[in-house]
mmCIF file of N, CA and C in Angstrom:
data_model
loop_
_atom_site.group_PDB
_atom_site.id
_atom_site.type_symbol
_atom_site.label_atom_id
_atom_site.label_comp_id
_atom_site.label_asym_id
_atom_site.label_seq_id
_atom_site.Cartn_x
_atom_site.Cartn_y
_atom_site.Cartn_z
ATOM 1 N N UNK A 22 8.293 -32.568 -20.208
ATOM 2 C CA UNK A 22 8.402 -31.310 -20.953
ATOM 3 C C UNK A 22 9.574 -31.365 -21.933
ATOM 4 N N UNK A 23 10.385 -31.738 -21.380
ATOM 5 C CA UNK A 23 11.734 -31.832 -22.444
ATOM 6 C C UNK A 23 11.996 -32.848 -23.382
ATOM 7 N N UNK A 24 11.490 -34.157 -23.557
ATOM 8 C CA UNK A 24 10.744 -34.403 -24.366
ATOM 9 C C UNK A 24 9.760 -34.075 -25.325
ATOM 10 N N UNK A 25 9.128 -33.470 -25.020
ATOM 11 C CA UNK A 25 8.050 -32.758 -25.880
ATOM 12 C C UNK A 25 8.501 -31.627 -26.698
ATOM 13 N N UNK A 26 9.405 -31.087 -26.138
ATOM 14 C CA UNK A 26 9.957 -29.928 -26.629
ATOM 15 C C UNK A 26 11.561 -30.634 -27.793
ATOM 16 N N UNK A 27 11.690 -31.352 -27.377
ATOM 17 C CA UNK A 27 12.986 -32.521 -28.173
ATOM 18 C C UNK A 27 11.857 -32.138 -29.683
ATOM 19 N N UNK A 28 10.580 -32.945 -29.159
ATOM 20 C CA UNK A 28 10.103 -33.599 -30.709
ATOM 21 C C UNK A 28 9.565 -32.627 -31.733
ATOM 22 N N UNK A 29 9.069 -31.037 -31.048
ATOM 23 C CA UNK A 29 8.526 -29.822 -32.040
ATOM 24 C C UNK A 29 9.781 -29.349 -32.329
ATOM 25 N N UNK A 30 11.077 -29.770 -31.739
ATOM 26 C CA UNK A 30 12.058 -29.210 -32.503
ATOM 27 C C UNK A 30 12.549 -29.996 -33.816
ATOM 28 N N UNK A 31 12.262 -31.071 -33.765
ATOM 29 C CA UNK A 31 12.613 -31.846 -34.627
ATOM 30 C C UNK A 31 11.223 -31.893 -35.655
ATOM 31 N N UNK A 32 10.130 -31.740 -35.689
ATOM 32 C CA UNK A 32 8.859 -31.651 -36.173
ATOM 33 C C UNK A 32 8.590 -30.584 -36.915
ATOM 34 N N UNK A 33 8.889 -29.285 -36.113
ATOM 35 C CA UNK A 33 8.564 -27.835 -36.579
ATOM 36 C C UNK A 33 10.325 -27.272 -37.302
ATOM 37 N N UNK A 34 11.027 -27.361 -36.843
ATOM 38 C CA UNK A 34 12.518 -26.760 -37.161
ATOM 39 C C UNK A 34 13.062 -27.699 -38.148
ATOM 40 N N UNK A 35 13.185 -28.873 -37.834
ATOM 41 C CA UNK A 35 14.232 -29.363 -38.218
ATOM 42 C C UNK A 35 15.219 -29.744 -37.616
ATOM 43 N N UNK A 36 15.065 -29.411 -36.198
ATOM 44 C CA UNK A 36 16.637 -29.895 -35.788
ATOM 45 C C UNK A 36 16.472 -30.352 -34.833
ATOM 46 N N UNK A 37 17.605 -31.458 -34.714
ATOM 47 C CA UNK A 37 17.729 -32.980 -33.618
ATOM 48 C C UNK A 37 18.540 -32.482 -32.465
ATOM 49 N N UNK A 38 18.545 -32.577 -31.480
ATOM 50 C CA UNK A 38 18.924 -32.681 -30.456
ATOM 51 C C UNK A 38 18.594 -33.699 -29.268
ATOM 52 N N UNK A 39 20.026 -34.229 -28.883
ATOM 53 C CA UNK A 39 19.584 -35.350 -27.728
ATOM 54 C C UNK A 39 19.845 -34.583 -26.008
ATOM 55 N N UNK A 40 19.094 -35.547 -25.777
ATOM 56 C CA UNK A 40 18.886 -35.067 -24.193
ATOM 57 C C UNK A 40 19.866 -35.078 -23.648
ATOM 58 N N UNK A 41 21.113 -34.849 -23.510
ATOM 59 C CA UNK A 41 22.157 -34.768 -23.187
ATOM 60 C C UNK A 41 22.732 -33.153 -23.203
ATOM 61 N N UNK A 42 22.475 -32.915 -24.690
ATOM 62 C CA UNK A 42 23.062 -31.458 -25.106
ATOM 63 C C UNK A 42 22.007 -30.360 -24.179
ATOM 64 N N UNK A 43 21.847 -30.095 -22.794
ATOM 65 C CA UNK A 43 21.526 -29.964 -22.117
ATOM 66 C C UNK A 43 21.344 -27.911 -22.494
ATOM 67 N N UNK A 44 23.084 -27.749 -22.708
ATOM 68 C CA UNK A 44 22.878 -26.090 -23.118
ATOM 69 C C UNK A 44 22.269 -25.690 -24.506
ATOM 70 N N UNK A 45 22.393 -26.691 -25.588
ATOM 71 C CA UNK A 45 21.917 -26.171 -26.544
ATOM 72 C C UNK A 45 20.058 -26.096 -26.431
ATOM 73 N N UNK A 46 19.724 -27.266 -25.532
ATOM 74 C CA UNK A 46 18.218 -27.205 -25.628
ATOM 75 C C UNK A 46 17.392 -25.843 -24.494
ATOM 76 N N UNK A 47 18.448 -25.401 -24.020
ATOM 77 C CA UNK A 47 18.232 -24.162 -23.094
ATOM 78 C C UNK A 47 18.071 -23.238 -23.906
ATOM 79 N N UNK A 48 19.099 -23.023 -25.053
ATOM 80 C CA UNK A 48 19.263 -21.775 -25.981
ATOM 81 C C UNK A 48 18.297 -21.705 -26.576
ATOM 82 N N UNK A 49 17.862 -22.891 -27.728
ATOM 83 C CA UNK A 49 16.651 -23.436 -28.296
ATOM 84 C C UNK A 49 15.110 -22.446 -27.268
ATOM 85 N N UNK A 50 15.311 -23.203 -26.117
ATOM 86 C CA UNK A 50 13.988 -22.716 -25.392
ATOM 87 C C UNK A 50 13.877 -21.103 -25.074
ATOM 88 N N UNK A 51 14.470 -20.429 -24.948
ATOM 89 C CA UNK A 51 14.853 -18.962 -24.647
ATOM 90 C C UNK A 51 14.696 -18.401 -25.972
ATOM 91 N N UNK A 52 14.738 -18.981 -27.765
ATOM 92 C CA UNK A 52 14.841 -18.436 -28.785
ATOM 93 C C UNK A 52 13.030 -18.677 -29.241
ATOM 94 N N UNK A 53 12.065 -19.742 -28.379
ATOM 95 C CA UNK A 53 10.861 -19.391 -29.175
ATOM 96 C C UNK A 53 10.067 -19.417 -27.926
ATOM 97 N N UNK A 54 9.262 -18.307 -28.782
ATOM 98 C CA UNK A 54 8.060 -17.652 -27.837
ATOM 99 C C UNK A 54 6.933 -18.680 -27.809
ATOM 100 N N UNK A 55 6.177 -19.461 -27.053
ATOM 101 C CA UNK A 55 5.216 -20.201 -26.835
ATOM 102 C C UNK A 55 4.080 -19.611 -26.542
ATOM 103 N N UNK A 56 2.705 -19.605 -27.189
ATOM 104 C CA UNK A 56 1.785 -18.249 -26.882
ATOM 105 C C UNK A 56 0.351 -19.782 -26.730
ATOM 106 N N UNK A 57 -0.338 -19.126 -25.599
ATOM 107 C CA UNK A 57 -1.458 -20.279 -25.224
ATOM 108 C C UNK A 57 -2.518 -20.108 -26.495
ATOM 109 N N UNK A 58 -2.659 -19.335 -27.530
ATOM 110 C CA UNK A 58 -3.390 -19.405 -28.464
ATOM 111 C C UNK A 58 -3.215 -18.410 -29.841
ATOM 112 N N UNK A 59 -4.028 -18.739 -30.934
ATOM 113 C CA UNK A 59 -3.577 -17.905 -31.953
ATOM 114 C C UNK A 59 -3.687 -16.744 -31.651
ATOM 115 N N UNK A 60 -4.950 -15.814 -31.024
ATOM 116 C CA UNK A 60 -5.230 -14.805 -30.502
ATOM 117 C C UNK A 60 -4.286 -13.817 -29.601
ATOM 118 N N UNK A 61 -3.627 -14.847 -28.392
ATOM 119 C CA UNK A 61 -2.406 -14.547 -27.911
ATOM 120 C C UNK A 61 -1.052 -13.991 -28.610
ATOM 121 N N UNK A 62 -1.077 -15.087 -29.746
ATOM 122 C CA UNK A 62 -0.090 -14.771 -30.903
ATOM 123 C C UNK A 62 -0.276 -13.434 -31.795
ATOM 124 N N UNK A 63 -1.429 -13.331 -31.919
ATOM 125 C CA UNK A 63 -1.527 -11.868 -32.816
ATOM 126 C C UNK A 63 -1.797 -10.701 -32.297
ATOM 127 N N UNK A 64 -2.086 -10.597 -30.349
ATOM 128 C CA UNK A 64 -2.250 -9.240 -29.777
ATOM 129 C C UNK A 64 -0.655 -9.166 -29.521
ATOM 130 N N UNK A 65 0.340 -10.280 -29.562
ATOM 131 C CA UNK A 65 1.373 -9.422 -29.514
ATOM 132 C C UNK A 65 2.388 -9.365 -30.128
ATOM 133 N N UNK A 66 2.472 -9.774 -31.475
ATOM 134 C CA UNK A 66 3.247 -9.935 -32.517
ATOM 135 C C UNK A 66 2.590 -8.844 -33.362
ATOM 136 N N UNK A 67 1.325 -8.314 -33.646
ATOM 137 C CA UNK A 67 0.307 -7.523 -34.471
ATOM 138 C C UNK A 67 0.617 -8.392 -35.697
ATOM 139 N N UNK A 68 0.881 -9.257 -36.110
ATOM 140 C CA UNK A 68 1.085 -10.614 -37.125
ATOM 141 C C UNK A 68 -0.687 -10.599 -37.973
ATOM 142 N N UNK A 69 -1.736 -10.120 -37.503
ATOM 143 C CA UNK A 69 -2.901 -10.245 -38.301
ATOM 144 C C UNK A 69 -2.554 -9.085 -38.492
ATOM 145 N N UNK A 70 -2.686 -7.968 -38.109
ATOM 146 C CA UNK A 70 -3.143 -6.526 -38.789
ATOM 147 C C UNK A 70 -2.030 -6.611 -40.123
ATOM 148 N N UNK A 71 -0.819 -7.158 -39.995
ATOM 149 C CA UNK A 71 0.190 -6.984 -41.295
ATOM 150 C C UNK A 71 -0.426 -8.253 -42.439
ATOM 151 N N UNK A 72 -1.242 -9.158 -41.924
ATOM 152 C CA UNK A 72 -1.243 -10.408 -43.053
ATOM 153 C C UNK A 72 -2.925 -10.265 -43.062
ATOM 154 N N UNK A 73 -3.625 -9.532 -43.626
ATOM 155 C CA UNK A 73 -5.354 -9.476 -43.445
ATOM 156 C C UNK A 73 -5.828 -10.770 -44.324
ATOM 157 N N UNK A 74 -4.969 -11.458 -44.891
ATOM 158 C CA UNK A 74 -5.711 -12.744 -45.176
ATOM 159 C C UNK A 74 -6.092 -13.629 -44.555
ATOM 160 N N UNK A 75 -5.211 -13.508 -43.362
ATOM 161 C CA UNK A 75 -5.405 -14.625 -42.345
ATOM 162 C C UNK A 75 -6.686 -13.970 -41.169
ATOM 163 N N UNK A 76 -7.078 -13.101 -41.147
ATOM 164 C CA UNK A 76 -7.687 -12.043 -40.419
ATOM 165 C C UNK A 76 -9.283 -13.033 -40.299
ATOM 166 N N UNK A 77 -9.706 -13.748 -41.262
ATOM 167 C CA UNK A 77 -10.638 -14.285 -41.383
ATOM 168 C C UNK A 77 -10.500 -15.467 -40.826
ATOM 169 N N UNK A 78 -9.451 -15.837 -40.872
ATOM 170 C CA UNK A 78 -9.472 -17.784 -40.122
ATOM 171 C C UNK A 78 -10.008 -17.282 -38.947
ATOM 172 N N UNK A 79 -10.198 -18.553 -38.181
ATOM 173 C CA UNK A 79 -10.971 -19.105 -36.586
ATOM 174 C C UNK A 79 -9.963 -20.276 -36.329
#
C-alpha cells in the first residue's frame, strides 16, 4: 500500500517522498479522499451537478 501510494503521489501531485519520511506520508494520506468510483466521487462532493459537462461522461 505504501508504495502505491509513494507513486500517485509522485504521478498525480508532484511530490516525492521516501519511505522513511514516515509523518509526512501520514499527513499526505489524511489530506486525500480516495472514493471506490466516479459515482462515489460525485454523490459526495455534488462535483457533477456544479460541472454539467461532465454530467454526460460514463
Amino acid at each position: 500500500m505504501k508504495y502505491g501510494f509513494l507513486k500517485i503521489l509522485e504521478l498525480e501531485f508532484g511530490i516525492y517522498l521516501k519511505e522513511q519520511e514516515t509523518e509526512k506520508i501520514e499527513l499526505a494520506e489524511k489530506c486525500i479522499e480516495i472514493y471506490d468510483s466516479v459515482e462515489e466521487f460525485y454523490k459526495a462532493t455534488g462535483w457533477k451537478r456544479d460541472n454539467p459537462e461532465s454530467a454526460n461522461l460514463e
